[in-house]
């Protein structure tokens, strides 16, 4: 019995819902049609917006290579984490004030938006700009929305062009810094080489040429070779310090290698000094006593060693300078345009049918709610009136 009563009560409830809707059907129809008509009127009177899209591939693809791996601080400049991909970094640069201002000035958007405040125009431009990175392929989509289809395509392509200019500027500035550094080092090394050559010539003219024993030459050659390696390592560390932080792994490794070579050089020089004092042999049978070499021969070898060191340093700086020049000529981060933006032949919005259906749906929901609200108020009034009649009979 209770189950049958609940089922009958549920059926009555559904019947009441249907009766309420049917009773107010014209009101519901009118409100639904009114909202749908308003939405349709708005959709047909709104200006047509066109969307032009350009698809590009960043330098080095979508991974962490290319220009951004060489310029470690670029992510900090655009406010992104260092783990950001090339695409995310490019989007960050694309939305920067410098690039947006270039677009505003190029297309006179201050006049188009009828604004005197550049900040508002920037916000409007970025509101019409759509950027999306495909994390799988690394392809970046740059789209612009505008009432004029051709202008939308021109603006989208202009963003790509300005982005290319900005990346080239960043790349060239970095290459110029490296080239200038090695150019200064090369000039310094050339001066040292000229000085060493002049000193050796003056010594030969005043003292004559003296040949050292092969064993002593081996000792001095070892010291000279180690000093050349130390000089090369110093240059490498100076180069790393010009664009890397102090906690850079490569910089720390190079510094530890330099310390080890300096310790080895001090050990060889101490062995040479000890053998000079006692006139004996260096530990083991590696080299013969340096103390047995005439003093003039020692002086000659020192001049020769200085010349060899200066020549090695000059050759090293020359190679580094040539590499920097080639890098400056070739290190241009080029964006590969896969699909340039073209003037679209179909509107992007407003979507008239969708807007009309949404407006009609909102009207339907409000009208049904209003119908049930009216019916509920009437039922409350009837119940209140019945209660008053009962009280009067009492």
Coordinates of C-alpha atoms in Angstrom, one line a residue:
X1 CA 0.0 0.0 0.0
X2 CA 2.7 2.6 0.8
X3 CA 4.5 1.9 -2.5
X4 CA 1.3 2.3 -4.5
X5 CA 0.6 5.6 -2.7
X6 CA 4.1 6.9 -3.5
X7 CA 3.7 5.9 -7.1
X8 CA 0.3 7.5 -7.4
X9 CA 1.8 10.7 -5.7
X10 CA 4.7 10.7 -8.2
X11 CA 2.3 10.3 -11.2
X12 CA 0.2 13.2 -9.9
X13 CA 3.3 15.3 -9.5
X14 CA 4.4 14.7 -13.1
X15 CA 0.9 15.4 -14.2
X16 CA 0.9 18.7 -12.3
X17 CA 4.1 19.7 -14.0
X18 CA 2.7 19.0 -17.4
X19 CA -0.6 20.8 -16.6
X20 CA 1.4 23.8 -15.3
X21 CA 3.4 24.0 -18.5
X22 CA 0.4 23.5 -20.7
X23 CA -1.6 26.0 -18.8
X24 CA 1.1 28.7 -19.4
X25 CA 2.1 27.5 -22.8
X26 CA 1.5 30.8 -24.5
X27 CA 3.4 32.7 -22.0
X28 CA 6.3 30.3 -22.3
X29 CA 6.1 30.4 -26.1
X30 CA 6.1 34.2 -26.1
X31 CA 9.0 34.6 -23.7
X32 CA 11.1 32.0 -25.6
X33 CA 10.3 33.6 -28.9
X34 CA 11.2 37.1 -27.5
X35 CA 14.6 36.0 -26.2
X36 CA 15.3 34.1 -29.3
X37 CA 14.3 37.1 -31.4
X38 CA 16.5 39.5 -29.4
X39 CA 19.5 37.1 -29.7
X40 CA 18.9 36.8 -33.5
X41 CA 18.6 40.6 -33.9
X42 CA 21.9 41.0 -32.0
X43 CA 23.6 38.3 -34.0
X44 CA 22.5 39.8 -37.3
X45 CA 23.3 43.4 -36.4
X46 CA 26.8 42.6 -34.9
X47 CA 29.7 43.3 -37.2
X48 CA 31.3 40.3 -38.8
X49 CA 34.6 39.2 -37.4
X50 CA 37.2 37.4 -39.5
X51 CA 40.1 35.2 -38.2
X52 CA 43.4 35.0 -40.1
X53 CA 45.9 32.4 -38.9
X54 CA 49.6 31.9 -39.5
X55 CA 51.4 28.7 -38.5
X56 CA 55.1 28.8 -37.8
X57 CA 57.9 26.6 -36.6
X58 CA 60.3 28.2 -34.0
X59 CA 64.1 27.9 -34.3
X60 CA 65.2 24.5 -33.1
X61 CA 61.7 23.1 -33.3
X62 CA 59.6 22.8 -30.2
X63 CA 62.4 21.5 -27.8
X64 CA 64.9 23.4 -25.8
X65 CA 67.5 23.9 -28.5
X66 CA 68.3 26.8 -30.9
X67 CA 68.9 30.3 -29.8
X68 CA 67.3 30.0 -26.4
X69 CA 69.7 27.3 -25.2
X70 CA 72.6 29.7 -26.0
X71 CA 71.0 32.7 -24.3
X72 CA 70.4 31.4 -20.9
X73 CA 68.7 34.5 -19.5
X74 CA 66.1 35.0 -22.2
X75 CA 63.4 33.1 -20.2
X76 CA 63.9 35.5 -17.3
X77 CA 63.6 38.5 -19.6
X78 CA 60.1 37.5 -20.7
X79 CA 59.0 36.3 -17.3
X80 CA 58.9 32.5 -18.0
X81 CA 60.6 29.6 -16.2
X82 CA 63.9 28.3 -17.6
X83 CA 62.2 25.0 -18.4
X84 CA 59.9 26.7 -20.9
X85 CA 60.0 25.5 -24.5
X86 CA 61.1 27.6 -27.5
X87 CA 57.4 28.0 -28.4
X88 CA 56.4 29.3 -25.0
X89 CA 59.4 31.7 -25.0
X90 CA 58.4 33.0 -28.5
X91 CA 54.8 33.5 -27.4
X92 CA 56.1 35.5 -24.4
X93 CA 58.2 37.7 -26.7
X94 CA 55.3 38.0 -29.1
X95 CA 53.0 39.4 -26.3
X96 CA 55.7 41.9 -25.0
X97 CA 55.1 45.6 -25.0
X98 CA 58.0 46.3 -27.5
X99 CA 56.6 44.1 -30.2
X100 CA 53.0 45.1 -29.7
X101 CA 53.9 48.8 -29.8
X102 CA 55.7 48.2 -33.1
X103 CA 52.4 46.7 -34.5
X104 CA 50.4 49.6 -33.1
X105 CA 52.7 52.2 -34.8
X106 CA 52.9 50.3 -38.0
X107 CA 49.1 50.0 -38.5
X108 CA 48.1 53.3 -36.7
X109 CA 45.9 51.4 -34.3
X110 CA 45.8 54.3 -31.9
X111 CA 43.6 56.1 -34.5
X112 CA 41.7 52.9 -35.4
X113 CA 40.7 52.3 -31.8
X114 CA 40.2 56.1 -31.2
X115 CA 42.3 56.0 -28.0
X116 CA 44.9 58.3 -26.6
X117 CA 46.0 55.8 -24.0
X118 CA 48.5 53.3 -25.4
X119 CA 47.9 50.8 -22.6
X120 CA 44.3 50.4 -23.6
X121 CA 45.2 49.8 -27.2
X122 CA 47.7 47.2 -26.2
X123 CA 45.0 45.4 -24.2
X124 CA 42.7 45.6 -27.2
X125 CA 45.3 44.2 -29.6
X126 CA 46.2 41.4 -27.3
X127 CA 42.5 40.7 -26.9
X128 CA 42.3 40.1 -30.7
X129 CA 45.5 38.1 -30.8
X130 CA 45.3 34.3 -30.4
X131 CA 48.4 32.2 -29.9
X132 CA 48.6 28.5 -29.4
X133 CA 51.5 26.0 -29.3
X134 CA 51.2 22.4 -30.3
X135 CA 53.2 20.7 -27.6
X136 CA 53.7 17.5 -29.8
X137 CA 54.9 19.1 -33.1
X138 CA 56.1 22.4 -31.7
X139 CA 54.2 24.4 -34.3
X140 CA 52.8 27.8 -33.1
X141 CA 49.6 29.2 -34.4
X142 CA 49.3 33.0 -34.5
X143 CA 45.8 34.3 -35.4
X144 CA 44.3 37.8 -35.4
X145 CA 40.6 38.8 -35.3
X146 CA 39.4 41.8 -37.2
X147 CA 36.3 43.1 -39.1
X148 CA 38.3 43.4 -42.3
X149 CA 39.6 40.0 -43.5
X150 CA 42.6 41.4 -45.4
X151 CA 43.6 43.5 -42.4
X152 CA 43.3 40.5 -40.1
X153 CA 45.8 38.6 -42.4
X154 CA 48.1 41.6 -42.6
X155 CA 48.2 41.9 -38.8
X156 CA 48.8 38.2 -38.3
X157 CA 51.7 38.3 -40.8
X158 CA 53.1 41.5 -39.2
X159 CA 53.3 39.8 -35.8
X160 CA 55.4 37.0 -37.4
X161 CA 57.6 39.6 -39.1
X162 CA 58.2 41.6 -36.0
X163 CA 58.9 38.5 -34.0
X164 CA 61.5 37.5 -36.6
X165 CA 63.2 40.9 -36.3
X166 CA 63.3 40.7 -32.5
X167 CA 64.9 37.2 -32.6
X168 CA 67.5 38.3 -35.1
X169 CA 68.3 41.3 -32.9
X170 CA 68.8 39.1 -29.9
X171 CA 70.9 36.6 -31.8
X172 CA 73.1 39.2 -33.5
X173 CA 73.7 41.1 -30.2
X174 CA 74.9 37.8 -28.5
X175 CA 77.2 37.0 -31.5
X176 CA 78.6 40.5 -31.5
X177 CA 79.5 40.3 -27.8
X178 CA 81.4 37.1 -28.4
X179 CA 83.2 38.5 -31.5
X180 CA 84.1 41.7 -29.7
X181 CA 85.5 39.8 -26.7
X182 CA 87.8 37.6 -28.9
X183 CA 88.8 40.5 -31.0
X184 CA 90.2 42.3 -27.9
X185 CA 91.9 39.1 -26.8
X186 CA 93.4 38.7 -30.2
X187 CA 94.9 42.2 -30.2
X188 CA 96.3 41.6 -26.7
X189 CA 97.9 38.3 -27.8
X190 CA 99.4 40.0 -30.9
X191 CA 101.0 42.6 -28.8
X192 CA 102.4 40.0 -26.5
X193 CA 103.8 38.0 -29.5
X194 CA 105.4 41.1 -30.9
X195 CA 107.0 41.9 -27.6
X196 CA 108.3 38.3 -27.2
X197 CA 109.8 38.3 -30.7
X198 CA 111.5 41.6 -30.1
X199 CA 113.0 40.4 -26.8
X200 CA 114.3 37.2 -28.4
X201 CA 115.9 39.1 -31.3
X202 CA 117.6 41.5 -28.9
X203 CA 118.9 38.6 -26.8
X204 CA 120.2 36.8 -29.9
X205 CA 122.0 39.8 -31.1
X206 CA 123.6 40.5 -27.8
X207 CA 124.4 36.9 -26.6
X208 CA 124.2 34.7 -29.7
X209 CA 122.1 31.5 -30.1
X210 CA 122.7 28.8 -27.5
X211 CA 121.3 25.2 -27.9
X212 CA 120.2 23.3 -24.8
X213 CA 120.5 19.6 -24.1
X214 CA 117.5 17.6 -25.2
X215 CA 116.6 16.4 -21.7
X216 CA 116.5 20.0 -20.4
X217 CA 114.5 20.9 -23.4
X218 CA 112.0 18.2 -22.6
X219 CA 111.6 19.7 -19.1
X220 CA 111.1 23.2 -20.4
X221 CA 108.8 21.9 -23.2
X222 CA 106.7 20.2 -20.6
X223 CA 106.4 23.4 -18.6
X224 CA 105.7 25.4 -21.7
X225 CA 103.0 22.9 -22.9
X226 CA 101.3 23.0 -19.5
X227 CA 101.4 26.9 -19.5
X228 CA 99.8 26.9 -23.0
X229 CA 97.0 24.6 -21.7
X230 CA 96.5 26.9 -18.7
X231 CA 96.3 29.9 -21.0
X232 CA 93.7 28.2 -23.2
X233 CA 91.7 27.2 -20.2
X234 CA 91.8 30.8 -18.9
X235 CA 90.4 31.9 -22.2
X236 CA 87.7 29.3 -22.0
X237 CA 86.7 30.4 -18.5
X238 CA 86.6 34.0 -19.5
X239 CA 84.4 33.2 -22.4
X240 CA 82.0 31.2 -20.2
X241 CA 81.9 34.0 -17.7
X242 CA 80.8 36.4 -20.4
X243 CA 77.4 34.7 -20.7
X244 CA 77.1 32.0 -18.0
X245 CA 76.3 32.2 -14.3
X246 CA 78.7 31.2 -11.5
X247 CA 76.9 28.0 -10.9
X248 CA 77.1 26.9 -14.5
X249 CA 78.3 23.2 -14.6
X250 CA 80.6 23.8 -17.5
X251 CA 82.2 26.8 -15.8
X252 CA 82.7 24.9 -12.6
X253 CA 84.3 22.0 -14.4
X254 CA 86.6 24.3 -16.3
X255 CA 87.6 26.0 -13.1
X256 CA 88.5 22.7 -11.4
X257 CA 90.5 21.6 -14.4
X258 CA 92.4 24.9 -14.3
X259 CA 93.2 24.5 -10.6
X260 CA 94.6 21.0 -11.3
X261 CA 96.8 22.3 -14.1
X262 CA 98.1 25.1 -11.9
X263 CA 99.0 22.6 -9.2
X264 CA 100.9 20.5 -11.7
X265 CA 102.7 23.5 -13.0
X266 CA 103.8 24.5 -9.5
X267 CA 105.1 21.0 -8.9
X268 CA 107.2 21.1 -12.1
X269 CA 108.6 24.5 -11.3
X270 CA 109.5 23.4 -7.7
X271 CA 111.3 20.3 -9.1
X272 CA 113.3 22.6 -11.5
X273 CA 114.3 24.9 -8.6
X274 CA 115.4 22.0 -6.4
X275 CA 117.5 20.5 -9.2
X276 CA 119.0 24.0 -9.9
X277 CA 120.1 24.2 -6.3
X278 CA 121.5 20.7 -5.9
X279 CA 122.7 20.1 -9.4
X280 CA 121.2 16.6 -9.2
X281 CA 118.5 14.6 -11.1
X282 CA 114.8 15.3 -11.0
X283 CA 112.8 12.5 -9.3
X284 CA 113.3 9.3 -11.3
X285 CA 115.1 9.4 -14.6
X286 CA 112.5 11.7 -16.3
X287 CA 114.9 14.6 -17.0
X288 CA 118.5 15.4 -16.5
X289 CA 119.8 18.1 -14.1
X290 CA 118.9 21.6 -15.2
X291 CA 121.7 22.9 -13.1
X292 CA 124.2 21.4 -15.6
X293 CA 122.9 23.7 -18.3
X294 CA 124.9 26.9 -18.8
X295 CA 123.2 30.0 -17.5
X296 CA 123.1 31.6 -20.9
X297 CA 121.3 28.6 -22.3
X298 CA 118.7 28.9 -19.6
X299 CA 118.1 32.5 -20.4
X300 CA 117.8 31.6 -24.1
X301 CA 115.2 28.9 -23.3
X302 CA 113.2 31.4 -21.2
X303 CA 113.0 33.8 -24.1
X304 CA 112.1 31.0 -26.5
X305 CA 109.5 29.7 -24.0
X306 CA 107.9 33.2 -23.8
X307 CA 107.9 33.4 -27.6
X308 CA 106.3 29.9 -27.9
X309 CA 103.7 30.7 -25.3
X310 CA 102.8 34.0 -27.0
X311 CA 102.6 32.3 -30.4
X312 CA 100.4 29.6 -29.1
X313 CA 98.1 32.1 -27.4
X314 CA 97.9 34.1 -30.6
X315 CA 97.0 31.1 -32.7
X316 CA 94.3 30.1 -30.1
X317 CA 92.8 33.6 -30.1
X318 CA 92.9 33.8 -33.9
X319 CA 90.9 30.5 -34.2
X320 CA 88.4 31.7 -31.6
X321 CA 88.0 35.0 -33.3
X322 CA 87.4 33.4 -36.7
X323 CA 84.8 31.1 -35.1
X324 CA 83.1 34.1 -33.5
X325 CA 83.0 35.9 -36.9
X326 CA 81.4 32.9 -38.5
X327 CA 79.0 32.6 -35.7
X328 CA 78.0 36.2 -36.0
X329 CA 77.3 35.7 -39.8
X330 CA 75.4 32.4 -39.4
X331 CA 73.8 32.6 -35.9
X332 CA 70.5 34.1 -37.2
X333 CA 67.5 32.5 -35.6
X334 CA 65.1 32.0 -38.5
X335 CA 61.4 31.3 -38.1
X336 CA 60.0 28.8 -40.6
X337 CA 56.6 30.0 -41.8
X338 CA 54.6 26.9 -42.6
X339 CA 51.3 28.6 -43.5
X340 CA 51.2 32.4 -44.0
X341 CA 48.1 34.1 -43.0
X342 CA 45.6 34.7 -45.9
X343 CA 42.4 36.8 -46.0
X344 CA 39.6 34.5 -44.9
X345 CA 36.6 34.2 -47.1
X346 CA 34.2 33.2 -44.2
X347 CA 33.3 34.9 -41.0
X348 CA 34.6 33.6 -37.7
X349 CA 31.9 35.2 -35.6
X350 CA 29.1 35.9 -34.7
X351 CA 27.7 32.4 -34.9
X352 CA 24.1 33.4 -35.6
X353 CA 22.4 30.1 -35.3
X354 CA 24.2 29.3 -32.1
X355 CA 23.5 32.6 -30.6
X356 CA 19.8 32.3 -31.5
X357 CA 19.5 28.9 -30.0
X358 CA 21.3 30.0 -26.8
X359 CA 18.9 33.0 -26.5
X360 CA 15.9 30.8 -27.0
X361 CA 17.1 28.3 -24.5
X362 CA 17.6 31.1 -21.9
X363 CA 14.1 32.4 -22.6
X364 CA 12.6 28.9 -22.3
X365 CA 14.3 28.3 -19.0
X366 CA 13.2 31.6 -17.6
X367 CA 9.6 31.3 -18.8
X368 CA 9.2 27.8 -17.3
X369 CA 10.6 29.0 -14.0
X370 CA 8.2 32.0 -14.1
X371 CA 5.3 29.7 -14.9
X372 CA 6.0 27.5 -11.9
X373 CA 6.6 30.5 -9.7
X374 CA 3.2 31.9 -10.6
X375 CA 1.5 28.6 -10.0
X376 CA 3.2 28.2 -6.7
X377 CA 2.1 31.7 -5.6
X378 CA -1.4 30.9 -6.6
X379 CA -1.4 27.6 -4.6
X380 CA -0.1 29.4 -1.6
X381 CA -2.9 32.0 -1.9
X382 CA -5.5 29.2 -2.2
X383 CA -4.2 27.4 0.8
X384 CA -4.2 30.7 2.8
X385 CA -7.8 31.4 1.7
X386 CA -8.9 27.9 2.7
X387 CA -7.3 28.3 6.1
X388 CA -9.2 31.6 6.7
X389 CA -12.5 30.0 5.7
X390 CA -11.9 27.2 8.2
X391 CA -11.1 29.6 11.0
X392 CA -14.3 31.5 10.2
X393 CA -16.4 28.3 10.5
X394 CA -14.9 27.6 13.9

